[in-house]
Coordinates of C-alpha atoms and ligand atoms in Angstrom, one line a residue:
X24 CA -5.6 -30.1 45.3
X25 CA -7.8 -29.5 42.3
X26 CA -7.0 -30.6 38.7
X27 CA -6.2 -27.0 37.9
X28 CA -3.9 -26.5 40.8
X29 CA -2.1 -29.8 39.8
X30 CA -1.7 -28.5 36.2
X31 CA -0.2 -25.3 37.5
X32 CA 2.2 -27.1 39.7
X33 CA 3.5 -29.1 36.7
X34 CA 3.8 -26.1 34.4
X35 CA 7.3 -24.6 34.6
X36 CA 7.3 -20.8 35.1
X37 CA 9.0 -19.2 32.1
X38 CA 12.3 -17.5 32.9
X39 CA 11.7 -14.8 30.3
X40 CA 8.8 -13.6 28.2
X41 CA 10.3 -13.8 24.8
X42 CA 7.9 -15.2 22.2
X43 CA 8.4 -18.8 20.9
X44 CA 8.5 -19.0 17.1
X45 CA 4.9 -19.2 15.6
X46 CA 5.5 -19.7 11.9
X47 CA 2.5 -19.8 9.5
X48 CA 2.6 -23.0 7.3
X49 CA 3.8 -22.2 3.8
X50 CA 2.3 -25.3 2.1
X51 CA -1.0 -23.7 1.4
X52 CA 0.8 -21.9 -1.4
X53 CA 1.7 -23.8 -4.6
X54 CA 4.2 -21.9 -6.7
X55 CA 4.8 -22.7 -10.4
X56 CA 8.4 -22.8 -11.5
X57 CA 7.7 -20.2 -14.2
X58 CA 4.9 -17.7 -14.9
X59 CA 3.9 -16.1 -18.2
X60 CA 1.6 -13.2 -18.9
X61 CA -2.1 -13.5 -18.4
X62 CA -3.6 -12.2 -21.7
X63 CA -7.0 -12.9 -23.1
X64 CA -7.7 -15.4 -20.4
X65 CA -4.7 -17.5 -21.3
X66 CA -1.1 -17.8 -20.1
X67 CA 1.3 -16.6 -22.7
X68 CA 4.8 -18.0 -22.7
X69 CA 7.2 -15.0 -22.1
X70 CA 10.1 -14.2 -24.3
X71 CA 12.2 -13.0 -21.4
X72 CA 12.2 -13.8 -17.7
X73 CA 13.7 -12.8 -14.4
X74 CA 13.7 -14.4 -10.9
X75 CA 11.5 -13.2 -8.1
X76 CA 12.8 -13.8 -4.6
X77 CA 11.7 -13.7 -0.9
X78 CA 13.3 -10.6 0.5
X79 CA 13.4 -12.3 4.0
X80 CA 15.6 -15.1 2.9
X81 CA 16.8 -14.2 -0.7
X82 CA 15.5 -17.5 -1.7
X83 CA 14.4 -17.7 -5.4
X84 CA 10.7 -18.3 -5.7
X85 CA 9.8 -18.4 -9.4
X86 CA 10.7 -17.3 -12.9
X87 CA 8.6 -14.3 -14.0
X88 CA 8.0 -12.9 -17.5
X89 CA 9.5 -9.6 -18.5
X90 CA 6.9 -8.2 -20.9
X91 CA 8.3 -6.6 -24.1
X92 CA 6.5 -3.7 -25.8
X93 CA 5.1 -6.3 -28.3
X94 CA 3.7 -8.4 -25.5
X95 CA 2.2 -5.3 -23.9
X96 CA 0.6 -4.4 -27.3
X97 CA -0.9 -7.9 -27.4
X98 CA -2.4 -7.5 -23.9
X99 CA -3.8 -4.1 -24.8
X100 CA -5.4 -5.5 -28.0
X101 CA -6.9 -8.4 -25.9
X102 CA -8.4 -5.7 -23.5
X103 CA -9.7 -3.7 -26.5
X104 CA -11.3 -6.8 -28.1
X105 CA -12.9 -7.7 -24.8
X106 CA -14.2 -4.2 -24.3
X107 CA -15.7 -3.9 -27.8
X108 CA -16.9 -7.4 -28.3
X109 CA -18.9 -8.2 -25.2
X110 CA -17.9 -6.6 -21.9
X111 CA -19.4 -3.2 -22.8
X112 CA -22.7 -5.0 -23.5
X113 CA -22.7 -6.9 -20.2
X114 CA -25.5 -5.4 -18.1
X115 CA -24.4 -3.5 -15.0
X116 CA -26.0 -6.0 -12.6
X117 CA -24.1 -8.8 -14.3
X118 CA -20.9 -6.8 -13.9
X119 CA -21.7 -6.5 -10.3
X120 CA -22.0 -10.3 -10.0
X121 CA -18.5 -10.8 -11.3
X122 CA -17.1 -8.4 -8.7
X123 CA -19.1 -10.0 -5.9
X124 CA -17.7 -13.4 -7.0
X125 CA -14.1 -12.1 -7.0
X126 CA -14.6 -10.6 -3.5
X127 CA -16.0 -13.9 -2.2
X128 CA -13.2 -16.0 -3.7
X129 CA -10.6 -13.6 -2.2
X130 CA -12.2 -14.2 1.2
X131 CA -12.3 -18.0 0.7
X132 CA -8.6 -18.0 -0.4
X133 CA -7.4 -15.3 1.9
X134 CA -5.0 -17.4 3.9
X135 CA -3.3 -18.6 0.7
X136 CA -3.0 -15.0 -0.6
X137 CA -1.8 -13.7 2.8
X138 CA 1.0 -16.3 3.0
X139 CA 2.0 -15.5 -0.6
X140 CA 2.0 -11.8 0.0
X141 CA 4.3 -12.1 3.0
X142 CA 6.6 -14.6 1.2
X143 CA 7.1 -12.4 -1.9
X144 CA 6.9 -8.9 -0.3
X145 CA 8.4 -9.4 3.2
X146 CA 5.4 -7.9 5.2
X147 CA 4.4 -9.5 8.5
X148 CA 1.7 -12.2 8.1
X149 CA -0.4 -10.5 10.7
X150 CA -0.6 -7.5 8.4
X151 CA -1.3 -9.3 5.2
X152 CA -3.8 -11.5 7.0
X153 CA -5.6 -8.8 8.9
X154 CA -5.2 -5.7 6.7
X155 CA -4.3 -6.4 3.0
X156 CA -6.6 -9.3 2.4
X157 CA -9.8 -8.1 4.2
X158 CA -9.4 -4.7 2.6
X159 CA -8.8 -6.1 -0.9
X160 CA -12.0 -8.2 -0.6
X161 CA -13.8 -5.2 0.8
X162 CA -12.9 -3.1 -2.2
X163 CA -14.4 -5.6 -4.6
X164 CA -17.5 -5.8 -2.4
X165 CA -17.8 -2.1 -2.3
X166 CA -17.4 -1.4 -6.0
X167 CA -19.7 -4.4 -6.8
X168 CA -22.4 -2.4 -5.1
X169 CA -21.8 0.7 -7.4
X170 CA -21.7 -1.2 -10.7
X171 CA -25.5 -1.0 -11.3
X172 CA -25.9 2.4 -9.6
X173 CA -23.6 4.6 -11.7
X174 CA -26.6 6.7 -12.8
X175 CA -27.3 7.5 -9.2
X176 CA -23.7 8.1 -8.3
X177 CA -23.5 10.8 -11.1
X178 CA -27.1 11.9 -11.6
X179 CA -28.0 13.5 -15.0
X180 CA -24.6 13.0 -16.4
X181 CA -25.0 9.7 -18.3
X182 CA -21.8 8.0 -17.2
X183 CA -20.1 5.7 -19.7
X184 CA -16.9 3.6 -19.4
X185 CA -13.7 4.9 -21.0
X186 CA -12.4 1.7 -22.6
X187 CA -9.0 0.2 -21.7
X188 CA -7.4 1.2 -18.5
X189 CA -3.6 0.7 -18.1
X190 CA -2.7 0.3 -14.4
X191 CA 0.8 0.3 -12.9
X192 CA 1.2 -0.5 -9.2
X193 CA 4.0 -0.6 -6.6
X194 CA 5.4 -3.2 -4.3
X195 CA 4.2 -2.0 -0.9
X196 CA 0.6 -3.4 -1.0
X197 CA 0.6 -5.6 -4.1
X198 CA -2.8 -7.2 -3.9
X199 CA -4.5 -4.2 -2.2
X200 CA -3.2 -1.8 -4.9
X201 CA -4.5 -4.3 -7.5
X202 CA -7.9 -4.2 -5.8
X203 CA -7.9 -0.4 -5.6
X204 CA -7.3 -0.3 -9.4
X205 CA -9.2 -3.2 -10.8
X206 CA -12.4 -3.0 -8.8
X207 CA -13.5 0.6 -9.8
X208 CA -12.3 0.0 -13.4
X209 CA -14.5 -3.0 -13.8
X210 CA -17.5 -1.6 -11.9
X211 CA -17.4 1.3 -14.4
X212 CA -17.4 -1.1 -17.3
X213 CA -13.8 -0.9 -18.5
X214 CA -11.3 -3.5 -19.3
X215 CA -7.8 -3.6 -17.8
X216 CA -4.1 -4.2 -18.5
X217 CA -2.3 -4.2 -15.1
X218 CA 1.4 -4.5 -14.3
X219 CA 2.4 -5.4 -10.7
X220 CA 5.8 -4.2 -9.4
X221 CA 8.9 -6.1 -10.5
X222 CA 9.7 -7.4 -7.0
X223 CA 6.1 -8.5 -6.0
X224 CA 4.3 -10.1 -9.0
X225 CA 3.1 -13.3 -7.3
X226 CA -0.2 -12.2 -5.8
X227 CA -1.3 -10.6 -9.0
X228 CA -0.4 -13.8 -10.8
X229 CA -2.4 -15.9 -8.3
X230 CA -5.3 -13.4 -8.8
X231 CA -5.5 -14.6 -12.4
X232 CA -6.7 -17.9 -11.0
X233 CA -9.4 -16.0 -9.1
X234 CA -10.5 -14.5 -12.4
X235 CA -10.7 -17.9 -13.9
X236 CA -12.7 -19.2 -11.0
X237 CA -15.1 -16.2 -11.2
X238 CA -15.5 -17.0 -14.9
X239 CA -14.7 -13.4 -15.8
X240 CA -14.8 -13.2 -19.7
X241 CA -11.4 -13.5 -21.3
X242 CA -9.5 -10.3 -21.9
X243 CA -11.4 -8.2 -19.4
X244 CA -8.4 -8.3 -17.0
X245 CA -4.9 -8.9 -18.4
X246 CA -1.8 -9.1 -16.2
X247 CA 1.6 -8.4 -17.7
X248 CA 4.7 -8.6 -15.5
X249 CA 8.1 -6.9 -15.8
X250 CA 10.1 -3.9 -14.6
X251 CA 9.8 -0.2 -15.4
X252 CA 10.2 -0.8 -19.1
X253 CA 7.0 -2.8 -19.2
X254 CA 5.3 0.1 -17.3
X255 CA 6.6 2.6 -19.8
X256 CA 5.3 0.4 -22.7
X257 CA 1.8 0.4 -21.1
X258 CA 1.9 4.2 -20.8
X259 CA 2.9 4.5 -24.5
X260 CA 0.5 2.0 -25.9
X261 CA -2.0 3.7 -28.3
X262 CA -4.9 1.4 -27.4
X263 CA -4.9 2.5 -23.7
X264 CA -7.5 5.2 -22.8
X265 CA -6.5 5.9 -19.2
X266 CA -3.5 5.4 -17.0
X267 CA -3.7 4.9 -13.3
X268 CA -0.4 4.9 -11.5
X269 CA 0.8 4.5 -7.9
X270 CA 4.5 4.9 -7.2
X271 CA 7.3 7.4 -6.9
X272 CA 6.8 11.1 -7.7
X273 CA 9.7 10.9 -10.1
X274 CA 8.1 8.2 -12.3
X275 CA 4.7 9.9 -11.9
X276 CA 6.2 13.1 -13.4
X277 CA 7.7 11.2 -16.3
X278 CA 4.3 9.6 -17.0
X279 CA 2.6 13.0 -16.9
X280 CA 5.1 14.4 -19.4
X281 CA 4.6 11.4 -21.7
X282 CA 0.8 11.7 -21.7
X283 CA 0.6 15.5 -22.1
X284 CA -1.5 16.2 -25.2
X285 CA -2.5 12.6 -25.9
X286 CA -6.0 13.0 -24.4
X287 CA -5.5 9.9 -22.2
X288 CA -6.9 10.3 -18.7
X289 CA -4.5 10.1 -15.9
X290 CA -4.5 9.6 -12.1
X291 CA -1.4 9.6 -10.0
X292 CA -1.0 8.5 -6.4
X293 CA 2.6 9.4 -5.5
X294 CA 4.7 9.8 -2.4
X295 CA 4.3 11.5 0.9
X296 CA 6.0 12.9 4.0
X297 CA 3.1 13.0 6.4
X298 CA 3.1 15.0 9.6
X299 CA 1.7 13.1 12.6
X300 CA 1.0 15.9 15.1
X301 CA 0.7 15.3 18.9
X302 CA -0.8 18.1 21.0
X303 CA -0.1 18.2 24.8
X304 CA -3.7 17.3 25.6
X305 CA -3.6 14.0 23.6
X306 CA -4.0 10.6 25.3
X307 CA -0.3 9.9 25.3
X308 CA -0.3 6.1 25.4
X309 CA -2.8 6.0 22.6
X310 CA -0.8 8.5 20.6
X311 CA 2.4 6.4 21.0
X312 CA 0.5 3.4 19.6
X313 CA -0.6 5.7 16.7
X314 CA 3.0 6.9 16.1
X315 CA 4.2 3.2 16.0
X316 CA 1.4 2.2 13.7
X317 CA 2.0 5.3 11.6
X318 CA 5.6 4.7 10.8
X319 CA 6.5 1.0 11.4
X320 CA 3.4 -0.6 9.8
X321 CA 4.5 -2.4 6.7
X322 CA 8.2 -1.5 7.5
X323 CA 7.3 2.1 6.7
X324 CA 6.8 1.2 3.1
X325 CA 3.6 3.3 3.1
X326 CA 3.0 6.4 1.0
X327 CA 0.9 7.9 3.8
X328 CA 3.2 6.9 6.6
X329 CA 3.5 9.3 9.5
X330 CA 7.2 9.8 8.9
X331 CA 7.5 13.3 10.4
X332 CA 6.4 13.4 14.0
X333 CA 5.5 16.8 15.3
X334 CA 5.4 16.9 19.1
X335 CA 4.3 19.8 21.2
X336 CA 7.3 21.0 23.2
X337 CA 5.8 20.6 26.7
X338 CA 5.3 16.8 26.2
X339 CA 8.4 16.1 24.1
X340 CA 10.3 14.2 26.8
X341 CA 7.5 11.8 28.0
X342 CA 6.6 11.1 24.3
X343 CA 10.1 10.3 23.3
X344 CA 10.7 8.2 26.4
X345 CA 7.5 6.2 25.9
X346 CA 8.2 5.8 22.2
X347 CA 11.7 4.4 22.9
X348 CA 10.3 2.0 25.4
X349 CA 7.6 0.8 23.0
X350 CA 10.2 0.5 20.2
X351 CA 12.2 -2.0 22.2
X352 CA 9.2 -4.3 22.2
X353 CA 8.8 -4.5 18.4
X354 CA 9.7 -7.9 17.1
X355 CA 11.6 -7.7 13.8
X356 CA 12.0 -10.9 11.8
X357 CA 10.5 -13.7 9.8
X358 CA 7.4 -12.2 8.0
X359 CA 5.7 -15.6 8.2
X360 CA 5.9 -15.7 12.0
X361 CA 2.6 -14.6 13.5
X362 CA 4.3 -12.6 16.3
X363 CA 6.4 -10.5 13.9
X364 CA 5.7 -6.8 14.0
X365 CA 8.3 -5.6 11.5
X366 CA 9.2 -7.8 8.5
X367 CA 11.8 -7.6 5.8
X368 CA 12.6 -4.6 3.6
X369 CA 11.2 -5.2 0.2
X370 CA 14.4 -5.2 -1.9
X371 CA 18.1 -4.7 -1.7
X372 CA 17.6 -1.5 -3.7
X373 CA 15.1 -0.1 -1.2
X374 CA 17.4 -1.1 1.7
X375 CA 20.3 0.8 0.1
X376 CA 18.1 3.8 -0.3
X377 CA 17.1 3.7 3.4
X378 CA 20.7 3.2 4.6
X379 CA 21.8 6.1 2.4
X380 CA 19.2 8.5 3.8
X381 CA 19.9 7.4 7.4
X382 CA 23.6 8.1 6.9
X383 CA 22.7 11.5 5.6
X384 CA 20.5 12.2 8.7
X385 CA 23.5 11.4 11.0
X386 CA 25.8 13.6 9.0
X387 CA 23.4 16.4 9.1
X388 CA 23.5 16.3 12.9
X389 CA 20.3 14.5 13.9
X390 CA 20.6 12.1 16.8
X391 CA 19.8 8.5 16.0
X392 CA 18.1 5.9 18.3
X393 CA 17.8 2.2 17.5
X394 CA 16.6 -0.4 20.0
X395 CA 18.8 -3.4 20.6
X396 CA 17.7 -5.9 18.0
X397 CA 19.1 -9.1 16.4
X398 CA 18.4 -9.2 12.7
X399 CA 18.3 -12.4 10.7
X400 CA 21.6 -13.2 8.8
X401 CA 20.0 -13.5 5.3
X402 CA 17.6 -11.2 3.7
X403 CA 17.1 -7.4 3.8
X404 CA 16.4 -5.8 7.2
X405 CA 16.5 -2.5 8.9
X406 CA 16.1 -1.8 12.6
X407 CA 13.2 0.5 13.5
X408 CA 14.8 3.9 13.9
X409 CA 14.0 7.2 15.5
X410 CA 15.8 10.5 14.8
X411 CA 15.6 13.4 17.3
X412 CA 17.2 16.8 17.0
X413 CA 15.9 17.1 13.4
X414 CA 15.7 20.5 11.7
X415 CA 13.1 21.2 9.1
X416 CA 15.8 21.6 6.4
X417 CA 17.3 18.2 6.9
X418 CA 16.8 15.7 4.1
X419 CA 15.3 13.2 6.5
X420 CA 12.6 15.7 7.3
X421 CA 11.9 16.5 3.6
X422 CA 12.4 13.3 1.6
X423 CA 10.4 10.2 1.6
X424 CA 12.6 7.4 3.1
X425 CA 10.0 4.7 2.7
X426 CA 11.4 2.7 5.5
X427 CA 11.0 2.2 9.3
X428 CA 12.6 5.6 10.1
X429 CA 10.9 8.4 12.1
X430 CA 12.1 12.0 12.3
X431 CA 10.9 13.9 15.3
X432 CA 10.4 17.7 15.3
X433 CA 8.8 19.9 17.9
X434 CA 6.3 22.9 17.9
X435 CA 4.9 25.3 20.5
X436 CA 1.6 26.6 19.1
X437 CA -1.1 25.2 16.7
X438 CA 0.0 27.8 14.1
X439 CA 3.6 26.6 14.2
X440 CA 2.4 23.0 14.0
X441 CA 0.4 23.8 10.9
X442 CA 3.2 25.8 9.3
X443 CA 5.7 22.9 9.8
X444 CA 3.2 20.3 8.7
X445 CA 2.5 22.1 5.5
X446 CA 6.1 22.8 4.8
X447 CA 6.6 19.9 2.4
X448 CA 6.3 19.4 -1.4
X449 CA 3.9 16.5 -0.6
X450 CA 0.3 16.5 0.6
X451 CA -1.0 13.0 0.9
X452 CA -1.9 12.6 4.6
X453 CA -1.6 13.8 8.2
X454 CA -2.5 12.8 11.7
X455 CA -3.8 15.0 14.6
X456 CA -3.8 13.9 18.2
X457 CA -5.7 16.0 20.7
X458 CA -8.8 15.7 22.9
X459 CA -10.3 18.9 21.5
X460 CA -12.8 18.4 18.6
X461 CA -12.6 22.1 17.7
X462 CA -8.8 21.9 17.3
X463 CA -9.2 18.8 15.1
X464 CA -11.5 20.7 12.8
X465 CA -9.4 23.8 12.9
X466 CA -6.3 21.8 11.8
X467 CA -8.2 19.7 9.3
X468 CA -9.4 22.8 7.5
X469 CA -5.9 24.1 7.1
X470 CA -3.7 21.1 6.6
X471 CA -2.9 20.6 2.9
X472 CA -3.3 16.8 2.8
X473 CA -5.7 14.6 1.1
X474 CA -6.4 12.3 4.1
X475 CA -6.4 13.5 7.7
X476 CA -6.7 11.1 10.6
X477 CA -7.8 12.3 14.0
X478 CA -6.7 10.3 17.1
X479 CA -5.9 7.3 14.9
X480 CA -3.6 6.6 11.9
X481 CA -3.4 4.4 8.8
X482 CA -7.2 3.6 8.8
X483 CA -8.5 2.7 5.4
X484 CA -12.0 2.0 4.2
X485 CA -13.1 1.4 0.6
X486 CA -15.9 4.0 0.9
X487 CA -13.4 6.7 1.8
X488 CA -11.6 8.5 -1.0
X489 CA -7.8 8.5 -0.9
X490 CA -5.4 10.8 -2.8
X491 CA -3.1 13.8 -2.6
X492 CA -2.3 17.4 -3.2
X493 CA 0.9 18.9 -4.7
X494 CA 3.6 16.3 -5.5
X495 CA 1.5 13.5 -3.9
X496 CA -0.5 13.4 -7.1
X497 CA -4.0 13.9 -8.2
X498 CA -7.2 11.9 -8.6
X499 CA -8.9 10.0 -5.8
X500 CA -9.2 6.2 -5.3
X501 CA -11.9 4.7 -3.1
X502 CA -15.4 5.9 -2.6
X503 CA -17.7 7.3 -5.2
X504 CA -14.9 9.7 -6.2
X505 CA -12.8 6.6 -7.2
X506 CA -15.3 5.8 -10.0
X507 CA -15.0 9.2 -11.7
X508 CA -11.6 8.7 -13.3
X509 CA -12.9 5.5 -15.0
X510 CA -15.9 7.2 -16.6
X511 CA -16.7 9.7 -19.3
X512 CA -19.8 11.8 -19.1
X513 CA -22.1 13.2 -21.7
X514 CA -21.7 16.7 -20.3
X515 CA -18.0 16.4 -21.3
X516 CA -16.7 17.2 -17.8
X517 CA -14.1 14.6 -17.0
Ligands
NDP2 P1 8.5 3.3 -8.9 O1 7.7 4.6 -9.1 O2 9.7 3.1 -9.8 O3 7.6 2.0 -9.2 C1 6.2 2.0 -9.2 C2 5.7 1.2 -10.4 O4 6.0 1.9 -11.6 C3 6.3 -0.2 -10.5 O5 5.4 -1.1 -11.1 C4 7.5 0.1 -11.5 O6 8.0 -1.0 -12.1 C5 6.8 1.0 -12.5 N1 7.7 1.9 -13.3 C6 9.0 2.2 -13.1 N2 9.5 3.0 -14.0 C7 8.4 3.2 -14.9 C8 8.3 4.0 -16.0 N3 9.3 4.8 -16.5 N4 7.1 4.1 -16.6 C9 6.0 3.4 -16.1 N5 6.1 2.6 -15.0 C10 7.3 2.5 -14.4 O7 8.9 3.1 -7.5 P2 10.2 2.3 -6.9 O8 9.7 0.9 -6.8 O9 11.4 2.5 -7.7 O10 10.4 3.0 -5.5 C11 11.2 4.2 -5.5 C12 10.6 5.1 -4.4 O11 9.3 5.5 -4.8 C13 10.5 4.5 -3.0 O12 11.7 4.5 -2.3 C14 9.4 5.3 -2.4 O13 10.0 6.5 -1.9 C15 8.5 5.7 -3.6 N6 7.3 4.8 -3.7 C16 6.1 5.3 -3.4 C17 5.0 4.5 -3.5 C18 3.7 5.0 -3.1 O14 2.8 4.2 -2.7 N7 3.4 6.2 -3.3 C19 5.1 3.1 -3.8 C20 6.4 2.6 -4.2 C21 7.5 3.5 -4.1 P3 9.2 -1.8 -11.3 O15 8.7 -2.3 -10.0 O16 9.6 -2.8 -12.2 O17 10.3 -0.7 -11.1

């Protein structure tokens, strides 16, 4: 008998194939008991605080500052001083060096950031490790490359920075949204006051340490924390020249009203109710993976999530059967476990919203399917859910649920698919699954969505612009287009 055979003989055959726990170590993250606001390169002691928790365990993590309007004014003043007294004179190639440094440091500290992101936000570690962190670093690398090439990006238009950018971001991709906002703003030569979401401030606060390591001049990036009141104070602050907002359509509308007539620039990246359209000639197993990734990635807390599945009638049954089978294999649980597919819902408030809309879906007559699933006792959880028998008029087919809940509708012809896909107040993204290139192009020309994926879903790249139509907002982030909103031009065209 060989050594290998002897080893096999000694190894017991597992009785079932459930995964053993594979927790990522938490000790790479050192949390402070209390965090202030990062203003002018220093930590300011906050006047008010609140507690941030882990949504997976409800365990308190740290005390966080709740910035008052006066503290926001202070941060805006620091950004203005930095812009006028130094940063606007820094040569573009020097600016690029700071961005490259930030990107490199994020790469070096990526495990620390990934663990913190999962701890504070509830997303699975395999997503924060393999998606949020690499993409955040990639954004800084990408915009570092543009910093000294703005004249080439906008030929004959003499691009100049705007001044102070106020940036308000949501809780679904805390560090990535920060990167989407800060990288183009700095590449264009602006200074920044940024507010992370109330429930997920910790990665933005750790990012302040990256700024210190990169030796970014004080006041170029200022981070203030707090809830919607802090966001509203940034919007109102006189010294802010531009607002970049990602979040709900409702708050986006309020911001637009507030800024009307002020001359401040505005970009809004709001909600979505994307159609993921499966034609009968699509590779079904691949499409099912795309459906799963489209709606259960990040617990469905994704503005471009494929939350409305449109399936061609002739393949409805096999698709639903395969989908249900695949759903049963999703592992829901501890975000810090490397095997987890679906983590915790970000907050009690968001869980209540999901539960409310799911109850409405049942009342309206849709048929619910949830795989057998044991949820942890503490924390905020929701079982991955599929609704069939959904009519277009149902609220679950119209409103953004922002959770792991999929509504399935059917269609017979490409025209019908298109009509149903476009029948939404939103217009952020869409997916098309078919083997015919001509059909992809035909659909893409007619779909009213800012981003269209073909035979894939939820793929992001810093060089590719992202943004919406209609109630999904306006302005683009990413790519050369993402620089425009942070610049003014001599020809006066914004
Ligand atoms: P919000 O739009 O309230 O939050 C987004 C950001 O704006 C947060 O930083 C928030 O602070 C801040 N904010 C809240 N009110 C104001 C205000 N009046 N002025 C300026 N800033 C403000 O989204 P929610 O977190 O309340 O989520 C509600 C729904 O919005 C979700 O269920 C989902 O449907 C949608 N959503 C869409 C997102 C997207 O990526 N498009 C992202 C997040 C949510 P604070 O966190 O303290 O409230």
